[in-house]
């Protein structure tokens, strides 16, 4: 299969303008006759629904939550980037573009990243006009901070609730369209299949999570904005209902899945406390602006941290990366923490933690300033751990946080299935092998508010779309397929709960496809995952019925999909014989343990084609070209 | 270290069937568990026995999405101030305790199953006017309109609402005044929200009545349980905004 990214030509600065100009438009009077099915109401789905509703399309929007405003985007704390250069510190569209391509370790499409940087400023304008209460200075203008390894202050933030405030903005705009009648909202619906008619995505099968009924919805295009697959690791910072189900089912219908092995481990999370743990809590990495990371130099040091004198502490990030220090990118900081813990220097009961210490900043700035900056995070930490971080250093450890991989899309955000568009974290996106802090919110809103309204009109105006209703046979086939799986889940009547099996899967992928990977480990994963899948289908217990609310049934379906998806994750990691960004293969590292890319062989996106459960998938390649940002070894020394 | 507890949990198959409290033993509970992780453990045991687990809502499990919520010993979100039930930890309880767990109770929040209620009425209140009308593409530069920090902070305090519905559950009138007032305050305080100020207040307050929420009689129970500590002073502002709009309309 030839993967065509549909990237427009010409100088990078004018590609998006030109592309918009060359796009076909839908006559305003015709828009209401076109039905767009939007799956997901996170930043990507809610912003797309609002924007398309404003344009006058007939939008049907679905989500698994009881209210669209609860999507996982709500959890983002830190902020959103934009090339506004309000600080006069040398930022520009070009610099944001450059930082993002480099931060992604040269595995993203340049044109997409440039467009993202271009529309970033419009996002902030849009959100402020909607009433998003970004942090302000005393003069009443917007405040910024530097975030996630950036040397300019381009991050806009809303206390520790940036995601929540941005999502409320998008949700409210969408609700305005619901009021106007252009958007119809269907919460508590789970997408179980994409319906294909003559090679085009023309509908979806949704399970009503309250009544259990399978619903058939027909439309002219489908937009997937269903988020990332971080919960394949069981423990992650993602909300517990996050899933790969919608994306995976689309994959099984022919949408290629790109770069699943690009997963992000966030360095500053609260460590695991026991087997009961159901999720991990992120502590915003803005904490690294004022906190110093260290471990004792002596692995057996029994003293509480405050009593360990300076010379006996190893501030290993400052030591190894003198110019970036505690602010190195996430992948670098996470791996460094793992290295010191592997050497036995980790702290806490489990030895799987490092200190994040604010004593110096409190000494320098005073407790009040620290409280003002991080008060809510400190409170959250104390609530969970029962420790007071104003007095003792926090204990932190890396946790799975974000997934750069996702369904392959072209410049128009269309997958390899005509009509099926993918937005937000669900696509393989603009972050390459590693996402920089504060850029997922930017991408989700860029996709929804600014990109899709343009590219979708081009598709709708330029494609022959014969009338299709939910009476078409393809809907009955897809629904009976979905029903088949549900019935199968209910009839196993085994001994293990979906959670136990999910936990087991999580262990496997964390151990072998986690922060650092080897060919041997990946091969182990590739034999163990199918075995666990086999066990699942013989031994899962799903009591109750399908004809009403059955959360355990929903969960079991998601775990079943993860058991298929995890195999692809491991296979992609095995075939990518290089280290880049979040994908670290122990065989490929520099003498001082940094990731060693192989641009000759792997400067491409790997996009996988489904051939059957347990069958070897086919690997396709989209070569990546770097005409503007020349690949170099990333160095944060 | 680990605790044994007795749980009395509301079980109700669907909106049409009457529910009742059923007793369960929760054994070997670690004080480090969150309250919902404790419920996970109980559910795991039920599933292994082939029984239906207790249905309850949750998602972020860190107090920000507003999905979780139940009455713990009669208190919305349980005994901790400024916390959702997913943020409650078992170290708050003692070995041997009996804990009663019930869904939100309000006419406008019908029980769907067990601890899950239908809170869509809150979305409909937002739909009625909880937004600023502005199409994508029409926004001026973000710094074109300065907003005094004090005002911005006040609006933010109101915008921190997570729409969990605890305020309704705690109120003896099952009023949604705090929720609605928080949204009206957030938008009406900001300069961007001025153009629709009156219409918004009237539409949202009227919708609140249509949904069957009770009237506010200033009991303050809502503020006491609000996980985001939204101030009851917002309700006074809502009332002023509503009256002002009605007077202007006349
Ligand atoms: C703790 C945390 C903090 C973060 N902080 C930041 C930050 O500071 N800055 C930043 O830029 N990024 C941050 N991120 C990343 C960012 O929040 C996410 O990548 C982004 O919000 C994803 O948005 P989305 O719209 O793609 O998906 P989501 O917000 O995950 O929305 C997915 C939607 O799809 C629906 N859905 C899911 N599955 C189905 C299905 N099968 N059927 C139907 N509907 C379905 C859900 O109901 C939901 O509405 C953070 C992430 C986490 C976990
Ligand atoms: S589960 Fe999100 S607030 Fe409790």
Coordinates of N, CA and C in Angstrom, one line a residue, chain A residues 525-536:
Chain A
X525 N 7.1 -10.9 25.2 CA 5.7 -10.3 25.2 C 4.9 -10.9 24.1
X526 N 5.5 -11.1 23.0 CA 4.8 -11.6 21.8 C 4.3 -13.1 22.0
X527 N 4.9 -13.8 22.9 CA 4.4 -15.1 23.2 C 3.4 -15.1 24.3
X528 N 3.7 -14.2 25.3 CA 2.8 -14.1 26.5 C 1.5 -13.5 26.2
X529 N 1.4 -12.5 25.4 CA 0.2 -11.7 25.2 C -0.9 -12.7 24.6
X530 N -0.6 -13.4 23.5 CA -1.6 -14.3 22.9 C -2.0 -15.3 23.9
X531 N -1.1 -15.8 24.8 CA -1.5 -16.7 25.8 C -2.5 -16.2 26.8
X532 N -2.3 -14.9 27.2 CA -3.2 -14.3 28.1 C -4.5 -14.0 27.4
X533 N -4.5 -13.7 26.2 CA -5.7 -13.5 25.4 C -6.5 -14.8 25.4
X534 N -5.8 -15.9 25.2 CA -6.5 -17.2 25.2 C -7.1 -17.4 26.6
X535 N -6.4 -17.1 27.6 CA -6.9 -17.3 29.0 C -8.1 -16.5 29.2
X536 N -8.1 -15.2 28.7 CA -9.2 -14.3 28.8 C -10.5 -15.0 28.3

